[in-house]
Short mmCIF file of C-alpha atoms in Angstrom, two decimals:
data_model
loop_
_atom_site.label_atom_id
_atom_site.label_comp_id
_atom_site.label_asym_id
_atom_site.label_seq_id
_atom_site.Cartn_x
_atom_site.Cartn_y
_atom_site.Cartn_z
CA MET A 1 4.87 -14.35 20.44
CA LEU A 2 3.55 -11.82 17.68
CA GLY A 3 1.22 -9.18 18.71
CA ARG A 4 3.70 -7.40 21.23
CA ASN A 5 3.67 -4.13 19.52
CA ILE A 6 0.71 -4.79 17.20
CA GLY A 7 -2.27 -6.85 18.12
CA TRP A 8 -3.47 -9.03 15.21
CA ASP A 9 -7.30 -9.39 15.37
CA TRP A 10 -7.01 -13.04 15.38
CA ASP A 11 -4.41 -15.39 16.64
CA THR A 12 -4.11 -18.67 14.62
CA SER A 13 -0.78 -20.62 14.29
CA VAL A 14 1.93 -18.45 12.94
CA VAL A 15 5.08 -19.72 10.98
CA SER A 16 7.74 -17.40 11.60
CA ASP A 17 10.67 -19.52 10.01
CA TYR A 18 11.96 -19.13 6.66
CA GLY A 19 14.02 -21.32 4.53
CA LEU A 20 14.18 -23.14 1.50
CA ARG A 21 10.46 -23.63 0.62
CA TYR A 22 8.27 -25.02 -2.10
CA PHE A 23 4.65 -25.16 -2.92
CA ASP A 24 4.22 -28.27 -0.83
CA ASP A 25 5.22 -26.38 2.18
CA TYR A 26 2.48 -23.96 2.10
CA LEU A 27 -0.64 -25.25 3.97
CA PRO A 28 -4.01 -23.67 3.80
CA GLY A 29 -4.66 -21.85 6.92
CA ALA A 30 -1.02 -21.13 7.79
CA SER A 31 -0.17 -17.66 8.79
CA TYR A 32 3.29 -16.07 8.22
CA ASP A 33 4.52 -13.01 10.17
CA CYS A 34 6.14 -11.17 7.57
CA GLY A 35 7.63 -8.26 9.74
CA GLY A 36 7.08 -4.66 9.77
CA PHE A 37 8.36 -1.28 8.73
CA SER A 38 7.78 2.38 9.32
CA VAL A 39 7.24 4.96 6.64
CA SER A 40 8.39 8.59 6.77
CA GLU A 41 7.01 11.79 5.15
CA ASP A 42 9.94 11.93 2.80
CA GLU A 43 9.43 8.31 1.51
CA ILE A 44 5.82 9.04 0.88
CA VAL A 45 6.27 12.24 -0.98
CA SER A 46 9.19 10.98 -2.99
CA PHE A 47 7.50 7.83 -4.19
CA ALA A 48 4.14 9.84 -4.93
CA LYS A 49 6.13 12.54 -6.85
CA GLN A 50 7.34 9.83 -9.15
CA PHE A 51 4.13 7.52 -9.47
CA ASP A 52 1.18 9.12 -7.85
CA PRO A 53 1.47 12.92 -7.62
CA GLN A 54 -1.93 13.65 -6.32
CA PRO A 55 -2.17 16.68 -4.04
CA PHE A 56 -2.89 14.58 -0.88
CA HIS A 57 0.26 12.35 -1.54
CA VAL A 58 3.02 15.13 -2.49
CA ASP A 59 1.97 18.42 -1.00
CA PRO A 60 1.47 18.55 2.93
CA GLY A 61 -0.17 22.03 2.78
CA ALA A 62 -2.87 21.12 0.17
CA ALA A 63 -3.21 17.46 1.91
CA ALA A 64 -4.12 19.34 5.21
CA ARG A 65 -6.99 20.92 3.55
CA GLY A 66 -7.81 17.92 1.44
CA PRO A 67 -10.07 14.86 1.94
CA PHE A 68 -7.78 13.05 4.39
CA GLY A 69 -6.82 15.98 6.64
CA GLY A 70 -3.17 15.37 5.97
CA LEU A 71 -0.59 13.54 3.78
CA ILE A 72 -1.41 9.91 3.26
CA ALA A 73 0.77 7.35 1.25
CA SER A 74 -0.22 6.34 -2.20
CA GLY A 75 -2.00 2.89 -2.02
CA TRP A 76 0.64 1.92 -4.59
CA HIS A 77 3.49 2.83 -2.28
CA THR A 78 2.01 0.77 0.54
CA ALA A 79 1.63 -2.15 -1.74
CA ALA A 80 5.16 -2.06 -2.93
CA LEU A 81 6.46 -1.82 0.70
CA VAL A 82 4.16 -4.81 1.65
CA MET A 83 5.70 -6.66 -1.35
CA ARG A 84 9.07 -6.13 -0.09
CA GLN A 85 8.03 -7.93 3.10
CA LEU A 86 6.59 -10.71 1.45
CA VAL A 87 9.62 -11.39 -0.64
CA ASP A 88 11.93 -11.44 2.49
CA HIS A 89 9.64 -13.40 4.76
CA TYR A 90 6.91 -15.33 2.59
CA LEU A 91 7.61 -16.16 -0.98
CA PRO A 92 10.25 -18.80 -1.66
CA ALA A 93 13.34 -17.38 -3.52
CA GLU A 94 13.94 -20.61 -5.51
CA ALA A 95 10.55 -21.72 -6.16
CA SER A 96 8.65 -18.51 -6.90
CA LEU A 97 7.29 -18.39 -10.62
CA GLY A 98 5.55 -15.06 -10.41
CA SER A 99 2.10 -14.04 -10.01
CA PRO A 100 -0.86 -13.74 -12.67
CA GLY A 101 -2.59 -11.20 -10.47
CA LEU A 102 -4.49 -10.47 -7.33
CA ASP A 103 -8.16 -9.87 -6.30
CA GLU A 104 -9.99 -7.61 -3.73
CA MET A 105 -7.29 -5.23 -3.08
CA ARG A 106 -8.58 -2.71 -0.30
CA TRP A 107 -6.95 0.22 1.52
CA PRO A 108 -9.54 0.41 4.37
CA HIS A 109 -7.52 3.10 6.31
CA PRO A 110 -4.93 5.78 5.10
CA VAL A 111 -1.24 5.22 5.97
CA ARG A 112 0.24 8.43 7.29
CA PRO A 113 3.79 9.56 7.90
CA GLY A 114 5.40 7.75 10.89
CA ASP A 115 3.12 4.85 10.82
CA THR A 116 4.53 1.47 11.66
CA LEU A 117 3.07 -1.36 9.58
CA ARG A 118 3.14 -5.03 10.17
CA VAL A 119 2.44 -7.46 7.46
CA ARG A 120 0.84 -11.02 7.57
CA ALA A 121 0.36 -13.52 4.78
CA THR A 122 -2.22 -16.45 5.40
CA VAL A 123 -2.51 -19.30 2.84
CA ALA A 124 -5.97 -19.38 1.60
CA GLU A 125 -5.84 -22.24 -0.94
CA ALA A 126 -3.23 -24.25 -2.48
CA ARG A 127 -3.77 -26.80 -5.14
CA ARG A 128 -1.47 -28.50 -7.77
CA SER A 129 -1.71 -27.25 -11.44
CA LEU A 130 -3.48 -29.83 -13.62
CA SER A 131 -1.74 -28.59 -16.91
CA LYS A 132 1.80 -28.13 -15.45
CA PRO A 133 2.86 -30.83 -13.10
CA ASP A 134 5.90 -28.79 -11.91
CA ARG A 135 3.85 -26.16 -9.91
CA GLY A 136 1.21 -25.21 -7.71
CA ILE A 137 -1.33 -22.45 -7.55
CA MET A 138 -1.54 -20.72 -4.33
CA LYS A 139 -3.93 -17.89 -2.98
CA THR A 140 -2.68 -15.78 -0.11
CA VAL A 141 -4.65 -13.33 2.07
CA ILE A 142 -2.19 -10.48 2.59
CA GLU A 143 -2.93 -7.90 5.47
CA ALA A 144 -1.09 -4.92 6.70
CA VAL A 145 -2.04 -3.59 10.12
CA ASN A 146 -0.79 -0.24 11.53
CA GLN A 147 0.38 0.56 15.03
CA ASP A 148 -3.07 1.16 16.18
CA GLY A 149 -4.35 -2.18 14.95
CA GLN A 150 -6.25 -0.73 12.00
CA THR A 151 -5.98 -2.64 8.72
CA VAL A 152 -4.33 -0.38 5.87
CA MET A 153 -4.28 -3.00 3.16
CA ARG A 154 -5.68 -6.26 2.29
CA ALA A 155 -5.61 -8.26 -0.88
CA THR A 156 -5.81 -11.94 -2.02
CA ALA A 157 -2.84 -12.65 -4.28
CA THR A 158 -2.42 -15.60 -6.83
CA ASN A 159 1.16 -17.05 -6.75
CA PHE A 160 2.70 -19.93 -8.86
CA LEU A 161 5.32 -21.95 -7.04
CA ARG A 162 7.42 -24.78 -8.09
CA VAL A 163 6.65 -28.24 -6.19
CA ARG A 164 9.55 -29.86 -4.43
CA PRO A 165 11.73 -31.43 -6.98
CA ASP A 166 11.28 -34.91 -5.73
CA SER A 167 7.60 -34.82 -5.40
CA HIS A 168 6.75 -35.07 -9.20
CA ASP A 169 8.14 -37.03 -12.15
CA MET B 1 -6.33 8.66 -34.01
CA LEU B 2 -5.23 6.06 -31.50
CA GLY B 3 -3.79 3.06 -32.42
CA ARG B 4 -0.95 4.23 -34.81
CA ASN B 5 1.67 2.60 -32.86
CA ILE B 6 -0.32 0.41 -30.62
CA GLY B 7 -3.55 -1.14 -32.01
CA TRP B 8 -6.22 -1.29 -29.31
CA ASP B 9 -8.35 -4.54 -29.77
CA TRP B 10 -11.58 -2.43 -29.76
CA ASP B 11 -12.21 1.06 -30.94
CA THR B 12 -14.90 2.92 -29.01
CA SER B 13 -15.12 6.66 -28.58
CA VAL B 14 -11.87 7.80 -27.02
CA VAL B 15 -11.62 11.07 -25.03
CA SER B 16 -8.44 12.77 -25.40
CA ASP B 17 -8.83 16.11 -23.74
CA TYR B 18 -7.89 16.55 -20.14
CA GLY B 19 -9.27 19.62 -18.12
CA LEU B 20 -10.90 20.53 -14.85
CA ARG B 21 -13.21 17.45 -14.42
CA TYR B 22 -15.58 16.26 -11.86
CA PHE B 23 -17.44 13.00 -11.08
CA ASP B 24 -20.23 14.40 -13.42
CA ASP B 25 -18.01 14.28 -16.46
CA TYR B 26 -17.12 10.56 -16.31
CA LEU B 27 -19.66 8.71 -18.64
CA PRO B 28 -19.95 5.05 -18.49
CA GLY B 29 -18.63 3.55 -21.77
CA ALA B 30 -16.20 6.46 -22.26
CA SER B 31 -12.46 5.70 -22.83
CA TYR B 32 -9.62 7.84 -22.16
CA ASP B 33 -6.13 7.64 -23.95
CA CYS B 34 -3.58 7.92 -21.03
CA GLY B 35 -0.74 8.15 -22.99
CA GLY B 36 2.40 5.82 -22.98
CA PHE B 37 5.84 5.32 -21.66
CA SER B 38 9.03 3.16 -22.11
CA VAL B 39 10.51 1.29 -19.26
CA SER B 40 14.40 0.49 -19.17
CA GLU B 41 16.35 -2.49 -17.66
CA ASP B 42 17.89 0.12 -15.18
CA GLU B 43 14.41 1.17 -13.92
CA ILE B 44 13.07 -2.13 -13.74
CA VAL B 45 16.15 -3.27 -11.65
CA SER B 46 16.26 -0.17 -9.54
CA PHE B 47 12.34 -0.53 -8.55
CA ALA B 48 12.68 -4.23 -7.85
CA LYS B 49 15.83 -3.94 -5.67
CA GLN B 50 13.84 -1.75 -3.39
CA PHE B 51 10.56 -3.30 -3.33
CA ASP B 52 10.40 -6.75 -5.06
CA PRO B 53 13.91 -8.40 -5.38
CA GLN B 54 12.96 -11.51 -6.77
CA PRO B 55 15.61 -13.04 -9.09
CA PHE B 56 13.75 -12.42 -12.18
CA HIS B 57 13.28 -8.77 -11.44
CA VAL B 58 16.68 -7.80 -10.32
CA ASP B 59 19.38 -10.42 -11.83
CA PRO B 60 19.56 -10.47 -15.75
CA GLY B 61 21.64 -13.70 -15.51
CA ALA B 62 19.36 -15.63 -13.13
CA ALA B 63 16.40 -14.19 -14.90
CA ALA B 64 17.60 -15.74 -18.34
CA ARG B 65 17.69 -19.00 -16.63
CA GLY B 66 14.44 -18.50 -14.93
CA PRO B 67 10.77 -18.84 -15.58
CA PHE B 68 10.65 -16.04 -18.08
CA GLY B 69 13.50 -16.40 -19.99
CA GLY B 70 14.83 -13.01 -19.09
CA LEU B 71 14.39 -10.06 -16.85
CA ILE B 72 10.82 -8.82 -16.36
CA ALA B 73 9.21 -5.80 -14.44
CA SER B 74 7.67 -6.26 -11.03
CA GLY B 75 3.87 -6.17 -11.35
CA TRP B 76 3.99 -3.54 -8.78
CA HIS B 77 6.41 -1.46 -10.85
CA THR B 78 4.12 -1.71 -13.80
CA ALA B 79 1.12 -0.70 -11.66
CA ALA B 80 2.95 2.41 -10.43
CA LEU B 81 3.92 3.47 -13.77
CA VAL B 82 0.45 2.91 -14.93
CA MET B 83 -0.85 4.88 -12.03
CA ARG B 84 1.15 7.87 -13.19
CA GLN B 85 -0.44 7.86 -16.50
CA LEU B 86 -3.90 7.87 -14.95
CA VAL B 87 -2.94 10.71 -12.59
CA ASP B 88 -1.59 12.78 -15.46
CA HIS B 89 -4.36 11.95 -18.06
CA TYR B 90 -7.52 10.60 -16.26
CA LEU B 91 -8.11 11.32 -12.54
CA PRO B 92 -9.32 14.80 -11.78
CA ALA B 93 -6.67 16.87 -9.74
CA GLU B 94 -9.20 18.89 -7.92
CA ALA B 95 -11.90 16.39 -7.64
CA SER B 96 -10.20 13.09 -6.72
CA LEU B 97 -11.00 11.81 -3.18
CA GLY B 98 -9.01 8.82 -3.28
CA SER B 99 -9.70 5.04 -3.70
CA PRO B 100 -10.87 2.42 -1.67
CA GLY B 101 -9.35 -0.27 -3.79
CA LEU B 102 -9.29 -2.47 -7.05
CA ASP B 103 -10.38 -5.72 -8.23
CA GLU B 104 -9.21 -8.32 -10.81
CA MET B 105 -5.78 -7.09 -11.00
CA ARG B 106 -4.05 -9.12 -13.78
CA TRP B 107 -0.65 -9.19 -15.33
CA PRO B 108 -1.40 -11.41 -18.30
CA HIS B 109 2.00 -10.86 -20.05
CA PRO B 110 5.28 -9.88 -18.71
CA VAL B 111 6.98 -6.30 -19.08
CA ARG B 112 10.37 -6.58 -20.41
CA PRO B 113 13.34 -3.99 -20.57
CA GLY B 114 12.53 -1.61 -23.59
CA ASP B 115 9.02 -2.21 -23.72
CA THR B 116 6.78 0.74 -24.66
CA LEU B 117 3.41 0.60 -22.93
CA ARG B 118 0.05 2.59 -23.52
CA VAL B 119 -2.55 3.11 -21.04
CA ARG B 120 -6.30 3.16 -21.55
CA ALA B 121 -9.01 3.97 -18.94
CA THR B 122 -12.66 3.10 -19.57
CA VAL B 123 -15.41 4.24 -17.12
CA ALA B 124 -17.32 1.14 -16.26
CA GLU B 125 -19.85 2.47 -13.65
CA ALA B 126 -20.55 5.84 -12.24
CA ARG B 127 -22.98 6.32 -9.54
CA ARG B 128 -23.78 9.09 -6.95
CA SER B 129 -23.12 8.19 -3.34
CA LEU B 130 -26.23 7.81 -1.38
CA SER B 131 -24.66 8.61 1.92
CA LYS B 132 -22.35 11.55 0.92
CA PRO B 133 -23.96 13.77 -1.78
CA ASP B 134 -20.98 15.52 -2.29
CA ARG B 135 -19.44 12.62 -4.16
CA GLY B 136 -19.87 9.74 -6.72
CA ILE B 137 -18.32 6.24 -7.03
CA MET B 138 -16.68 5.45 -10.28
CA LYS B 139 -15.25 2.20 -11.54
CA THR B 140 -12.78 2.24 -14.34
CA VAL B 141 -11.35 -0.70 -16.33
CA ILE B 142 -7.59 0.18 -16.66
CA GLU B 143 -5.55 -1.38 -19.45
CA ALA B 144 -1.99 -1.31 -20.30
CA VAL B 145 -1.02 -2.70 -23.65
CA ASN B 146 2.64 -3.37 -24.98
CA GLN B 147 4.14 -2.52 -28.36
CA ASP B 148 2.98 -5.70 -29.80
CA GLY B 149 -0.58 -5.17 -28.74
CA GLN B 150 -0.26 -7.68 -25.78
CA THR B 151 -2.25 -6.66 -22.55
CA VAL B 152 0.41 -6.41 -19.75
CA MET B 153 -1.86 -5.26 -16.99
CA ARG B 154 -5.61 -5.06 -16.43
CA ALA B 155 -7.63 -3.93 -13.43
CA THR B 156 -11.04 -2.64 -12.28
CA ALA B 157 -10.38 0.47 -9.92
CA THR B 158 -12.84 2.15 -7.73
CA ASN B 159 -12.42 5.85 -7.20
CA PHE B 160 -14.22 8.53 -5.12
CA LEU B 161 -14.71 11.80 -7.01
CA ARG B 162 -16.33 15.21 -6.06
CA VAL B 163 -19.47 16.11 -7.97
CA ARG B 164 -19.43 19.47 -9.76
CA PRO B 165 -20.01 22.18 -7.10
CA ASP B 166 -23.10 23.43 -8.50
CA SER B 167 -24.73 20.09 -9.01
CA HIS B 168 -25.61 19.30 -5.46
CA ASP B 169 -26.96 21.43 -2.32
#
């Protein structure tokens, strides 16, 4: 059962196995539990010093007086950590052909030091490519939720995936 | 002059100064040169091992036989490197109030080891908040272009910025 530590706000069928998958295996509506992770203040500051050194990401004192009342993770850090969960638990290592982009990326609630996030991926659309018969185009709704059930990131990603080798000429 | 090393595909007015800025200073249509950077194979592999360990990001041998014919940077790595340029050259250190998200993120062309990217930010929309008079809401078209003039990343970001202290009650 999912939701022992973090309650998802909806309970559809959840796929938790992870094996050798192809485009054909991702069915619209299926949800994948992509596991979770915690994020520390050191990690937040270290990532942000390199990539996003705004005061509320790198300076606890300034952050306390700033718009979020404390240090928060860069949205790019959250996105990168979420991506790791997708690579480990959702995207097929052999069949992934990259991503042309994503839409409606949102950070509705800040990520703070010590937060534990859980990631879920839900197949929103899956269609075979018309121009390239070896692949399909999949859209996925990605959600990351914190320990209090608040959504901290949401996006709709597009991925190209190889179809199962025996399913096309 | 911009475009000495990298030719932008359009030449509007480009703002290159960077000082103490507020929402009021960002005018729709203005473009900001956000500088450039190069990315090495070591950086690409190191970031991807942590956040996006797909074969075409971490394993030069597998990548050579893979869908891109060689190692490419994780799109999240490109995004994080682009963000650094925006923090250093575009977003106002004092007046930035974070971002609720972004739209239409695209990676139209892969980033490969040794590429030199240049980043440009163009103000697409800027309006005062109706509910919070201390701030404005800005949309920015972000573009990163490689040394051959190919766009490697494009997105439309939303940012909240403080208005100039003397411009509201």
